[in-house]
Short mmCIF file of C-alpha atoms in Angstrom, two decimals:
data_model
loop_
_atom_site.label_atom_id
_atom_site.label_comp_id
_atom_site.label_asym_id
_atom_site.label_seq_id
_atom_site.Cartn_x
_atom_site.Cartn_y
_atom_site.Cartn_z
CA MET A 17 0.88 30.09 29.25
CA THR A 18 1.81 26.40 29.46
CA MET A 19 0.05 23.45 27.96
CA THR A 20 1.16 20.11 28.63
CA TRP A 21 1.86 17.08 26.44
CA ARG A 22 -1.36 15.19 25.77
CA ASN A 23 -1.99 12.39 28.20
CA ARG A 24 -0.84 10.97 25.41
CA ARG A 25 -12.73 -15.75 15.17
CA VAL A 26 -11.51 -18.15 13.32
CA VAL A 27 -9.14 -20.09 15.00
CA PRO A 28 -6.29 -21.60 13.01
CA ALA A 29 -7.16 -25.13 12.23
CA LEU A 30 -4.57 -27.91 13.31
CA CYS A 31 -2.29 -29.03 10.32
CA ALA A 32 -3.43 -32.56 9.19
CA ALA A 33 -0.19 -34.74 8.53
CA LEU A 34 -0.43 -37.75 5.72
CA VAL A 35 2.63 -39.90 5.67
CA LEU A 36 3.28 -40.83 2.18
CA GLY A 37 6.47 -43.05 1.91
CA LEU A 38 9.34 -40.58 3.00
CA MET A 39 7.11 -37.73 2.18
CA LEU A 40 5.07 -35.43 4.67
CA TRP A 41 2.58 -33.07 3.05
CA THR A 42 0.79 -30.64 5.43
CA GLY A 43 -1.77 -28.30 4.11
CA CYS A 44 -2.82 -26.06 6.88
CA ASP A 45 -5.96 -23.79 6.56
CA ARG A 46 -4.15 -21.05 8.49
CA GLY A 47 -5.58 -18.17 6.25
CA GLY A 48 -8.80 -17.88 7.80
CA SER A 49 -12.09 -18.18 5.19
CA ASP A 50 -13.45 -15.96 2.83
CA ALA A 51 -16.69 -17.05 2.97
CA ALA A 52 -19.35 -14.31 2.57
CA ASP A 53 -21.11 -13.13 5.58
CA GLU A 54 -22.50 -9.97 7.06
CA ASP A 55 -19.70 -8.35 7.52
CA GLU A 56 -18.19 -9.19 4.34
CA ALA A 57 -16.35 -6.35 2.44
CA PRO A 58 -17.68 -4.30 -0.56
CA ALA A 59 -16.38 -6.11 -3.92
CA TRP A 60 -14.33 -3.43 -5.03
CA HIS A 61 -12.11 -3.83 -1.76
CA TYR A 62 -10.70 -6.71 -3.02
CA GLY A 63 -9.66 -5.51 -6.61
CA THR A 64 -6.22 -4.39 -7.71
CA THR A 65 -5.12 -0.87 -6.84
CA TYR A 66 -2.74 1.39 -8.96
CA HIS A 67 -0.53 3.44 -6.78
CA VAL A 68 0.06 6.90 -8.58
CA PHE A 69 2.21 9.89 -7.92
CA VAL A 70 0.34 12.29 -9.62
CA HIS A 71 3.51 14.75 -10.02
CA SER A 72 5.59 12.27 -11.77
CA PHE A 73 2.95 10.13 -13.70
CA ALA A 74 1.35 12.26 -17.00
CA ASP A 75 2.12 16.00 -17.59
CA GLY A 76 -0.78 17.06 -19.50
CA ASN A 77 -0.32 20.58 -19.77
CA GLY A 78 3.36 20.78 -20.46
CA ASP A 79 4.85 22.26 -17.69
CA GLY A 80 6.86 19.59 -16.62
CA ILE A 81 4.69 18.49 -13.56
CA GLY A 82 1.98 15.58 -13.49
CA ASP A 83 -1.16 16.63 -13.44
CA PHE A 84 -4.98 15.67 -13.14
CA GLU A 85 -5.35 16.00 -17.33
CA GLY A 86 -2.14 13.85 -17.62
CA LEU A 87 -3.86 11.15 -15.23
CA ILE A 88 -7.32 11.71 -17.13
CA GLN A 89 -5.40 10.77 -20.59
CA LYS A 90 -4.27 7.52 -18.97
CA LEU A 91 -7.40 6.13 -17.33
CA ASP A 92 -7.90 3.95 -20.40
CA TYR A 93 -4.42 2.59 -19.96
CA ILE A 94 -5.02 1.94 -16.31
CA ASP A 95 -8.51 0.19 -16.92
CA GLU A 96 -7.07 -1.84 -19.93
CA MET A 97 -4.25 -3.05 -17.29
CA GLY A 98 -7.25 -4.37 -15.07
CA PHE A 99 -6.72 -1.68 -11.96
CA GLU A 100 -10.09 -1.71 -10.41
CA SER A 101 -8.92 1.82 -8.02
CA ILE A 102 -6.28 4.29 -7.96
CA TRP A 103 -4.57 5.31 -4.87
CA MET A 104 -3.19 9.11 -5.44
CA LEU A 105 -0.48 10.47 -3.08
CA PRO A 106 -1.51 13.78 -1.42
CA VAL A 107 -3.09 16.28 -3.91
CA HIS A 108 -3.41 19.02 -1.59
CA PRO A 109 -1.79 22.55 -1.41
CA SER A 110 1.58 22.04 0.34
CA PRO A 111 5.02 23.81 0.02
CA SER A 112 6.71 20.63 -0.81
CA TYR A 113 6.73 18.41 -3.93
CA HIS A 114 5.61 15.22 -2.12
CA LYS A 115 2.87 17.35 -0.43
CA TYR A 116 2.61 15.27 3.08
CA ASP A 117 2.89 18.82 4.76
CA VAL A 118 -0.70 20.22 3.89
CA THR A 119 -1.57 23.37 4.08
CA ASP A 120 -5.68 23.14 2.74
CA TYR A 121 -7.36 20.08 3.22
CA ARG A 122 -10.39 21.17 1.15
CA ALA A 123 -8.56 22.65 -1.86
CA ILE A 124 -6.23 21.08 -4.88
CA HIS A 125 -2.69 21.82 -5.51
CA PRO A 126 -2.46 24.29 -8.49
CA ASP A 127 0.32 22.24 -9.74
CA TYR A 128 -1.98 19.34 -10.51
CA GLY A 129 -5.16 21.54 -11.80
CA THR A 130 -8.36 23.06 -10.22
CA MET A 131 -11.17 21.27 -8.60
CA ASP A 132 -12.94 21.19 -11.65
CA ASP A 133 -10.01 19.26 -13.31
CA PHE A 134 -10.40 16.87 -10.17
CA GLU A 135 -14.13 16.78 -10.37
CA ARG A 136 -13.75 15.97 -14.13
CA LEU A 137 -11.14 13.07 -12.97
CA LEU A 138 -13.69 11.73 -10.44
CA ASP A 139 -16.52 11.84 -13.06
CA GLU A 140 -14.00 10.11 -15.91
CA ALA A 141 -13.04 7.42 -13.35
CA GLU A 142 -16.30 6.47 -12.50
CA ALA A 143 -17.30 5.95 -16.09
CA ARG A 144 -14.73 3.41 -16.51
CA ASP A 145 -15.45 1.90 -13.02
CA ILE A 146 -12.21 3.16 -11.34
CA LYS A 147 -12.18 4.17 -7.76
CA ILE A 148 -10.51 6.88 -6.30
CA VAL A 149 -8.71 6.57 -3.03
CA MET A 150 -7.25 9.89 -1.70
CA ASP A 151 -4.02 9.95 0.46
CA LEU A 152 -5.22 12.05 3.64
CA VAL A 153 -2.65 12.99 6.19
CA VAL A 154 -4.02 14.13 9.45
CA ASN A 155 -1.22 13.15 11.91
CA HIS A 156 -0.01 16.37 11.15
CA THR A 157 -0.36 19.52 9.13
CA ALA A 158 2.37 22.06 7.39
CA ARG A 159 3.67 24.89 9.61
CA ASP A 160 2.06 26.73 6.82
CA HIS A 161 -1.55 25.54 7.50
CA PRO A 162 -3.69 28.62 8.81
CA TRP A 163 -4.28 26.60 11.67
CA PHE A 164 -0.53 26.54 12.80
CA GLN A 165 -0.27 30.25 11.91
CA GLN A 166 -3.19 31.26 13.89
CA ALA A 167 -1.75 29.15 17.05
CA VAL A 168 1.40 30.72 17.07
CA GLY A 169 0.41 34.12 16.46
CA ASP A 170 -1.96 34.12 19.25
CA THR A 171 -1.69 31.44 22.17
CA THR A 172 -5.41 32.62 23.36
CA SER A 173 -6.50 31.59 19.77
CA PRO A 174 -8.77 28.25 19.64
CA TYR A 175 -6.25 26.99 17.17
CA TYR A 176 -3.33 26.96 19.69
CA ASP A 177 -4.91 23.81 21.05
CA PHE A 178 -5.06 22.44 17.73
CA TYR A 179 -1.22 21.38 18.23
CA VAL A 180 0.83 20.02 21.14
CA TRP A 181 2.91 22.36 23.25
CA GLN A 182 5.26 21.99 26.12
CA ASP A 183 7.74 23.78 28.11
CA ALA A 184 11.00 23.85 26.79
CA GLU A 185 12.74 23.20 30.29
CA ALA A 186 10.34 20.10 30.50
CA VAL A 187 11.66 18.87 26.97
CA ALA A 188 15.07 19.33 28.45
CA GLU A 189 14.50 17.60 31.45
CA ALA A 190 13.02 14.96 29.62
CA GLU A 191 15.96 14.37 27.18
CA VAL A 192 18.03 14.19 30.13
CA ASP A 193 15.97 11.51 32.07
CA ALA A 194 15.57 9.73 28.88
CA GLY A 195 19.60 9.30 28.19
CA PRO A 196 21.72 9.58 25.12
CA ASP A 197 19.85 7.41 22.82
CA THR A 198 16.42 9.15 23.29
CA ASP A 199 14.54 10.65 20.00
CA ASN A 200 12.64 13.09 22.30
CA ARG A 201 14.70 16.07 21.40
CA ARG A 202 14.22 15.96 17.64
CA MET A 203 10.33 15.38 18.14
CA TRP A 204 9.88 19.03 20.02
CA HIS A 205 10.64 22.09 17.84
CA PRO A 206 10.88 25.88 18.77
CA VAL A 207 9.00 28.26 16.64
CA GLN A 208 10.93 29.94 14.19
CA ASP A 209 10.72 31.58 11.02
CA VAL A 210 7.67 32.88 11.42
CA ASP A 211 6.53 36.40 10.89
CA SER A 212 4.10 36.72 13.91
CA VAL A 213 4.87 34.84 16.98
CA ASP A 214 3.13 35.21 20.53
CA ALA A 215 5.91 36.14 22.90
CA ALA A 216 4.41 33.27 25.35
CA LEU A 217 5.79 30.96 22.77
CA ASN A 218 9.36 31.68 23.24
CA ASP A 219 9.75 29.13 25.85
CA GLN A 220 7.31 26.64 24.20
CA ARG A 221 8.14 23.75 22.11
CA TYR A 222 5.54 22.02 19.45
CA TYR A 223 5.35 18.53 18.86
CA GLY A 224 6.40 17.12 15.33
CA TYR A 225 6.93 13.40 15.33
CA PHE A 226 8.39 13.32 11.84
CA TRP A 227 10.05 16.90 11.61
CA GLY A 228 9.66 20.48 12.63
CA GLY A 229 7.48 21.36 8.84
CA MET A 230 4.90 18.85 10.23
CA PRO A 231 3.55 19.81 13.51
CA ASP A 232 1.37 17.09 14.93
CA LEU A 233 -2.18 17.61 15.50
CA ASN A 234 -3.74 17.42 19.00
CA PHE A 235 -6.43 14.94 18.59
CA ASP A 236 -7.55 15.19 22.57
CA ASN A 237 -9.01 18.37 21.16
CA PRO A 238 -12.37 17.82 20.23
CA ALA A 239 -12.59 20.22 17.73
CA VAL A 240 -9.39 18.42 15.85
CA ARG A 241 -11.34 15.25 15.72
CA ASP A 242 -14.64 17.00 14.59
CA SER A 243 -12.32 18.95 11.68
CA ILE A 244 -10.78 15.75 10.51
CA ILE A 245 -14.35 13.89 10.08
CA SER A 246 -15.70 17.10 8.21
CA ILE A 247 -12.87 16.73 5.97
CA GLY A 248 -13.34 13.24 5.29
CA GLU A 249 -17.27 13.99 4.45
CA TYR A 250 -16.29 16.67 2.23
CA TRP A 251 -14.30 14.42 -0.06
CA LEU A 252 -16.81 11.56 -0.01
CA ASP A 253 -19.44 13.89 -1.03
CA LYS A 254 -17.08 14.99 -3.47
CA GLY A 255 -17.07 11.52 -4.83
CA VAL A 256 -13.93 10.37 -3.65
CA ASP A 257 -13.96 6.49 -2.60
CA GLY A 258 -11.75 6.09 0.06
CA PHE A 259 -8.91 7.44 2.10
CA ARG A 260 -5.12 5.70 2.46
CA LEU A 261 -4.29 7.10 6.07
CA ASP A 262 -0.63 8.30 6.30
CA ALA A 263 1.11 7.58 9.53
CA ALA A 264 -2.01 5.79 10.80
CA LYS A 265 -0.27 4.33 13.78
CA HIS A 266 1.14 7.83 15.14
CA ILE A 267 -2.31 9.75 15.95
CA TYR A 268 -0.95 9.71 19.49
CA GLU A 269 2.53 8.47 20.69
CA ASP A 270 3.03 4.95 21.08
CA ASP A 271 1.93 4.39 24.77
CA ARG A 272 -1.51 5.50 23.60
CA ALA A 273 -1.98 3.14 20.75
CA ASP A 274 -5.61 2.29 22.49
CA ASP A 275 -6.72 5.57 22.13
CA THR A 276 -5.29 5.53 18.59
CA LYS A 277 -7.11 2.70 17.55
CA ASP A 278 -10.51 4.36 19.21
CA TRP A 279 -9.91 7.27 17.15
CA TRP A 280 -9.98 5.22 13.60
CA ARG A 281 -13.25 3.25 15.21
CA THR A 282 -14.82 6.72 15.48
CA PHE A 283 -13.45 7.80 11.93
CA ARG A 284 -14.70 4.78 10.55
CA ALA A 285 -18.37 4.78 11.59
CA GLU A 286 -18.62 8.34 10.35
CA MET A 287 -16.94 7.67 7.33
CA GLU A 288 -19.31 4.70 6.80
CA ALA A 289 -22.38 6.90 7.58
CA THR A 290 -21.50 8.92 4.80
CA ASP A 291 -20.60 6.05 2.28
CA SER A 292 -21.23 2.61 3.13
CA ASP A 293 -18.85 1.27 1.00
CA VAL A 294 -15.85 3.79 1.57
CA LEU A 295 -12.38 1.79 1.99
CA LEU A 296 -9.92 3.03 4.76
CA VAL A 297 -6.58 1.68 4.11
CA GLY A 298 -3.91 2.38 7.00
CA GLU A 299 -0.34 2.84 6.92
CA VAL A 300 0.99 0.96 9.99
CA TRP A 301 4.44 0.19 9.57
CA ASP A 302 5.08 -2.62 11.88
CA ASP A 303 4.73 -6.54 12.47
CA ALA A 304 1.66 -8.38 12.40
CA GLU A 305 0.85 -8.49 16.02
CA ALA A 306 1.04 -4.89 16.23
CA VAL A 307 -0.64 -4.27 13.11
CA ALA A 308 -3.83 -6.42 13.60
CA PRO A 309 -5.48 -4.38 16.41
CA TYR A 310 -6.01 -1.70 14.03
CA PHE A 311 -8.51 -3.58 11.64
CA GLU A 312 -11.14 -2.64 14.23
CA GLY A 313 -10.98 0.82 12.85
CA LEU A 314 -9.73 0.55 9.46
CA HIS A 315 -10.65 -1.40 6.53
CA SER A 316 -7.52 -2.71 5.09
CA LEU A 317 -3.76 -2.11 6.14
CA PHE A 318 -0.81 -2.57 4.23
CA ASN A 319 1.23 -5.77 4.35
CA PHE A 320 5.12 -4.47 5.29
CA ASP A 321 5.89 -8.06 6.58
CA LEU A 322 4.85 -9.82 3.35
CA SER A 323 6.43 -7.18 1.15
CA GLY A 324 9.98 -7.74 3.26
CA ASN A 325 9.48 -11.61 2.90
CA ILE A 326 9.08 -11.42 -0.48
CA ILE A 327 12.51 -9.71 -1.17
CA GLU A 328 14.21 -11.98 1.40
CA ALA A 329 12.87 -15.00 -0.20
CA PHE A 330 14.97 -13.87 -3.66
CA GLN A 331 17.87 -12.60 -1.62
CA THR A 332 18.34 -15.48 0.35
CA GLY A 333 16.85 -18.08 -2.31
CA GLN A 334 14.53 -19.58 0.34
CA GLY A 335 10.60 -19.28 -0.20
CA ASP A 336 9.44 -22.22 1.74
CA SER A 337 8.11 -19.93 4.57
CA LEU A 338 6.33 -17.54 2.46
CA ALA A 339 3.07 -18.89 2.41
CA VAL A 340 3.27 -20.34 6.02
CA ASP A 341 3.94 -17.03 7.31
CA LEU A 342 1.43 -15.35 5.52
CA ALA A 343 -1.05 -17.67 6.77
CA ASP A 344 -0.41 -17.04 10.20
CA THR A 345 -0.26 -13.59 9.69
CA ARG A 346 -3.89 -13.96 8.06
CA ALA A 347 -5.08 -15.86 10.91
CA THR A 348 -3.77 -12.98 13.69
CA TYR A 349 -5.87 -10.48 11.39
CA ASP A 350 -8.75 -12.97 10.83
CA ASP A 351 -9.15 -13.44 14.77
CA ILE A 352 -9.46 -9.33 15.00
CA ALA A 353 -11.74 -8.78 11.75
CA PRO A 354 -12.82 -11.59 9.93
CA SER A 355 -14.01 -8.83 7.01
CA PHE A 356 -10.31 -7.70 6.86
CA THR A 357 -8.58 -6.80 3.44
CA ASP A 358 -5.05 -7.40 3.12
CA ALA A 359 -3.15 -4.70 1.29
CA THR A 360 -0.30 -6.38 -0.24
CA PHE A 361 2.48 -4.96 -2.48
CA LEU A 362 6.10 -5.46 -3.30
CA THR A 363 7.62 -1.83 -2.64
CA ASN A 364 5.92 1.59 -2.31
CA HIS A 365 6.87 5.14 -2.54
CA ASP A 366 9.11 5.21 0.45
CA GLN A 367 11.00 2.47 -0.44
CA PRO A 368 13.62 1.27 -2.64
CA ARG A 369 12.00 0.17 -6.09
CA ILE A 370 11.48 -3.57 -6.38
CA LEU A 371 13.91 -4.16 -9.04
CA ASN A 372 16.68 -2.56 -7.11
CA GLU A 373 16.19 -5.02 -4.10
CA LEU A 374 16.00 -8.29 -6.25
CA PRO A 375 19.10 -10.18 -7.01
CA GLN A 376 18.85 -10.44 -10.51
CA PRO A 377 15.85 -8.65 -12.90
CA MET A 378 14.42 -12.16 -14.04
CA HIS A 379 13.21 -12.50 -10.38
CA MET A 380 10.66 -9.49 -11.01
CA ARG A 381 8.62 -11.79 -12.71
CA THR A 382 8.41 -14.28 -10.17
CA ALA A 383 7.78 -11.51 -7.53
CA ALA A 384 4.70 -10.50 -9.97
CA TYR A 385 3.57 -14.09 -9.82
CA LEU A 386 3.65 -14.25 -5.84
CA LEU A 387 2.04 -10.71 -5.50
CA PHE A 388 -0.96 -11.82 -7.74
CA THR A 389 -1.58 -15.46 -6.68
CA LEU A 390 -1.05 -14.90 -2.98
CA PRO A 391 -4.01 -13.65 -1.20
CA GLY A 392 -4.68 -10.09 -0.44
CA SER A 393 -5.90 -6.72 -2.33
CA PRO A 394 -2.62 -6.12 -4.13
CA TYR A 395 -1.23 -2.52 -4.74
CA VAL A 396 1.19 -1.70 -7.65
CA TYR A 397 3.42 1.40 -7.29
CA TYR A 398 3.30 3.23 -10.81
CA GLY A 399 6.20 1.99 -13.09
CA GLU A 400 6.63 -1.13 -11.43
CA GLU A 401 4.76 -2.75 -14.36
CA ILE A 402 7.61 -1.74 -16.55
CA GLY A 403 10.41 -2.15 -14.16
CA MET A 404 11.53 1.12 -13.02
CA TYR A 405 14.24 1.50 -10.65
CA GLY A 406 15.36 3.92 -7.72
CA ILE A 407 16.85 4.15 -4.67
CA LYS A 408 16.85 6.81 -1.77
CA PRO A 409 16.70 9.54 -1.62
CA ASP A 410 13.16 9.93 -1.82
CA PRO A 411 12.75 11.95 -5.18
CA ASN A 412 14.79 9.20 -6.78
CA ILE A 413 11.82 6.62 -5.81
CA ARG A 414 9.52 8.70 -7.72
CA GLU A 415 10.96 9.61 -11.13
CA PRO A 416 8.86 10.32 -13.96
CA MET A 417 6.88 7.44 -15.70
CA LEU A 418 8.12 6.55 -19.29
CA TRP A 419 5.05 6.40 -21.32
CA ALA A 420 7.38 6.14 -24.99
CA PRO A 421 10.67 6.89 -26.15
CA ALA A 422 11.85 10.27 -25.09
CA GLU A 423 11.44 11.90 -28.42
CA GLU A 424 7.81 10.79 -28.49
CA ASP A 425 6.72 11.13 -24.99
CA SER A 426 4.58 14.31 -24.82
CA LEU A 427 3.41 13.43 -21.38
CA ARG A 428 6.62 12.48 -19.78
CA ALA A 429 7.07 14.88 -16.49
CA THR A 430 10.41 16.72 -16.62
CA TRP A 431 10.44 18.34 -12.74
CA ILE A 432 13.34 16.17 -11.91
CA GLU A 433 16.30 14.71 -13.80
CA PRO A 434 15.91 11.19 -13.28
CA GLU A 435 19.10 9.22 -12.24
CA HIS A 436 17.98 5.54 -12.18
CA SER A 437 14.76 5.13 -14.57
CA THR A 438 15.82 6.35 -18.00
CA ASP A 439 15.19 5.56 -21.51
CA SER A 440 18.71 3.38 -21.16
CA THR A 441 17.51 1.51 -18.02
CA VAL A 442 13.60 1.05 -18.58
CA THR A 443 11.85 0.10 -21.71
CA SER A 444 8.75 2.28 -22.10
CA VAL A 445 4.92 1.33 -21.64
CA ALA A 446 4.59 2.02 -25.72
CA VAL A 447 7.27 -0.18 -26.46
CA GLN A 448 6.72 -2.93 -23.97
CA ASP A 449 2.83 -2.78 -25.07
CA GLU A 450 4.14 -4.15 -28.41
CA ARG A 451 6.09 -6.90 -26.73
CA ASP A 452 4.79 -10.40 -26.63
CA GLY A 453 5.96 -11.37 -23.03
CA SER A 454 6.92 -8.00 -21.56
CA LEU A 455 6.92 -7.10 -18.07
CA LEU A 456 3.91 -4.84 -18.95
CA ASN A 457 2.05 -7.77 -20.60
CA LEU A 458 2.94 -9.87 -17.76
CA TYR A 459 1.07 -7.65 -15.25
CA ARG A 460 -1.57 -7.03 -17.36
CA GLU A 461 -2.05 -10.61 -17.81
CA LEU A 462 -1.64 -11.51 -14.14
CA ILE A 463 -4.03 -8.89 -13.07
CA HIS A 464 -6.84 -9.92 -15.59
CA LEU A 465 -6.38 -13.56 -14.44
CA ARG A 466 -6.84 -12.63 -10.72
CA HIS A 467 -9.84 -10.52 -11.48
CA GLU A 468 -11.25 -13.28 -13.40
CA THR A 469 -10.58 -15.84 -10.82
CA ASP A 470 -12.24 -16.15 -7.64
CA ALA A 471 -9.76 -18.75 -6.32
CA LEU A 472 -7.14 -15.78 -6.60
CA ARG A 473 -9.29 -12.97 -5.95
CA ARG A 474 -10.79 -14.06 -2.77
CA GLY A 475 -9.82 -17.69 -2.05
CA SER A 476 -8.37 -19.05 1.28
CA LEU A 477 -4.60 -19.90 1.58
CA HIS A 478 -3.50 -23.47 1.98
CA PRO A 479 0.59 -23.85 2.50
CA VAL A 480 1.90 -26.91 1.30
CA THR A 481 5.00 -28.55 2.52
CA TYR A 482 6.22 -32.13 2.54
CA GLU A 483 9.38 -34.09 3.51
CA GLY A 484 12.25 -33.36 1.24
CA MET A 485 10.89 -30.09 -0.61
CA PRO A 486 13.75 -27.65 -1.89
CA LYS A 487 13.64 -24.46 0.24
CA ARG A 488 13.66 -22.25 -2.68
CA LEU A 489 10.22 -23.49 -3.38
CA SER A 490 6.90 -21.75 -2.49
CA ILE A 491 3.97 -23.69 -2.68
CA TYR A 492 0.50 -23.47 -1.74
CA GLU A 493 -3.55 -23.81 -2.43
CA ARG A 494 -6.11 -21.20 -3.07
CA ARG A 495 -9.47 -22.35 -2.45
CA SER A 496 -12.75 -20.39 -3.08
CA ASP A 497 -16.35 -21.28 -1.69
CA THR A 498 -17.25 -21.01 -5.59
CA GLY A 499 -15.64 -24.22 -6.15
CA GLU A 500 -12.61 -23.03 -7.73
CA SER A 501 -9.13 -24.70 -6.29
CA LEU A 502 -5.76 -23.82 -7.42
CA LEU A 503 -2.14 -25.18 -6.35
CA ILE A 504 0.59 -22.81 -6.96
CA ALA A 505 4.33 -23.32 -6.86
CA HIS A 506 7.30 -20.80 -7.45
CA ASN A 507 11.23 -21.39 -7.48
CA VAL A 508 12.93 -18.29 -6.06
CA GLY A 509 16.16 -19.90 -5.80
CA ALA A 510 19.07 -19.78 -8.64
CA GLN A 511 18.85 -23.52 -9.29
CA ALA A 512 16.33 -25.31 -10.73
CA ALA A 513 13.88 -27.47 -8.45
CA ASP A 514 11.54 -30.85 -8.73
CA VAL A 515 8.20 -30.32 -7.49
CA ILE A 516 7.06 -33.59 -6.22
CA LEU A 517 3.86 -33.89 -5.46
CA PRO A 518 2.17 -36.13 -2.70
CA ASP A 519 -0.04 -38.39 -4.11
CA GLU A 520 -3.19 -36.64 -3.18
CA LEU A 521 -2.21 -33.30 -4.48
CA ARG A 522 -0.95 -35.10 -7.95
CA GLU A 523 -4.63 -36.52 -8.08
CA ARG A 524 -6.50 -33.51 -6.94
CA TYR A 525 -4.43 -31.31 -9.13
CA GLY A 526 -4.15 -32.96 -12.47
CA THR A 527 -4.09 -30.26 -15.00
CA VAL A 528 -1.63 -27.68 -15.64
CA TRP A 529 -3.80 -24.47 -15.56
CA HIS A 530 -0.85 -21.81 -16.28
CA GLU A 531 2.58 -21.91 -16.66
CA SER A 532 4.75 -18.52 -16.39
CA ASP A 533 6.90 -19.39 -19.37
CA ALA A 534 7.93 -22.23 -21.75
CA ARG A 535 10.77 -23.21 -19.74
CA VAL A 536 8.53 -25.07 -16.74
CA ARG A 537 8.48 -28.81 -17.41
CA PRO A 538 5.49 -30.44 -16.03
CA ASN A 539 5.64 -34.24 -15.40
CA ASP A 540 3.98 -37.14 -13.87
CA ALA A 541 5.23 -36.15 -10.33
CA GLY A 542 4.74 -32.50 -10.38
CA ALA A 543 6.99 -30.07 -12.61
CA LEU A 544 10.72 -29.04 -13.00
CA LEU A 545 10.70 -25.69 -12.21
CA PRO A 546 14.09 -23.75 -13.42
CA PRO A 547 15.01 -20.63 -11.48
CA ALA A 548 12.43 -17.52 -11.59
CA THR A 549 9.44 -20.15 -12.66
CA SER A 550 5.94 -20.37 -11.81
CA VAL A 551 3.17 -23.04 -12.57
CA ILE A 552 -0.44 -23.43 -11.42
CA TRP A 553 -2.58 -26.49 -11.52
CA SER A 554 -6.18 -26.67 -11.35
CA ASP A 555 -8.51 -29.03 -9.50
CA ALA A 556 -10.07 -31.72 -11.75
CA GLU A 557 -13.58 -30.70 -10.26
CA SER A 558 -12.65 -27.00 -9.94
CA ASP A 559 -14.76 -24.31 -12.05
CA ALA A 560 -11.58 -22.43 -12.78
CA THR A 561 -10.83 -22.14 -16.51
CA ALA A 562 -7.72 -20.51 -17.89
CA ASP A 563 -8.48 -18.60 -21.01
CA GLU A 564 -5.61 -19.12 -23.35
CA ASP A 565 -5.23 -15.51 -23.77
CA PRO A 566 -6.44 -13.72 -20.79
CA VAL A 567 -5.86 -10.44 -21.76
#
């Protein structure tokens, strides 16, 4: 028996130019408006999210592996930092440490605890008004999943059609036709190392986009679609507040992108019918033009372009295009879905940690200022706030969180011997917490500042450039419909830079509202910014007020 491969609004405003002597200031409203309307996202979608790998976060039972008990013990820390939601990497049963190959979508991995433990986590998080976002992996299952085991054991089983199959001969022919550079062969896999295999599969191959241990589900099968919808409803009924959708671009193959988007529209409608405030945030690792159409089915998408642009700005010492590029991206998104929420981040669990990407550690502070003062809903990868390190392979960018010096750290996971984030390279939470000006306290300050300031949380983006502006500067306005308005400047370069504001901006923003540190030198023209510094001015008529100690 053979089954063949599945057939597989706001327009950006024109820039107004002001010629002021030799200066030209442009402030383009390319970022779209965050004005409330009937399609506005729930308020919590605009909050700051903590991105947690439970396996490495906090070990509550002493077995060396992070768990729900440890996470519960650190909810007060997460709350005090100002995080409004937690995105957890997969927590379902799985044969791998990362758990992206699921064997049971309705259960909890025993390494992390029981279902009772998970429900207690939900209750404890709710008591602190912290939302829980679960990583949901629906592009594929594990080979050990009962669906796949039944499929390979009997090709007459209904679960055979839960996966994608093709004749081995057809796979080989496609490989020849596609040429030597094709990825076709690596995506089609023979059934091996399985106790009971239907003989009919000897000449068959199953499709696994990522690798053979992760066979792709067949979303042309209505039973698959219904099963995934039912799984989503199950967890929402448990009290989960949203889902991060892994590999959201790969439900179907690339030439069937419209079918993938249609699936997400269906899934969104069904999830919203269960919980109108649900958040669906998707991983679509692509440029803005390719990402934008997915907002028709997903509330939020990760902004990989911005992550790369921030890193490149520090590596090249040129930040003048950061806000301009982001404003263009937001205009593209806004044209598709005015209620979009842009999931911004520095790096995540699949990338080298941000400190490994920056030319100097001091740039980390300015990177944080960029993340929390640019528009979007920021995601912070656990340990980023204390300056953890890590480069590929993947386990080394998922090393244990350092809560206290090793001899005092009863919650530190020990499942892996860390190579990059150790007591000799990273200062723990407990120590940084007591140090004024530490990276941890800077993150806490910026998260609270953003949370309490509508111009930062919801304000529109207006890039600022002028003739002669040093390329190492990134300058932009954030304007809120509530009346708050801020002007923000960063120096991402290796040399000091003068911010010389045009008269109109200098008159409007007469008050320094926040400085990154004492090295910033405000002056009558604007400010002198040493390397890796930031300054924020408030509008003279703005409602924004900076607490001297916002923490």
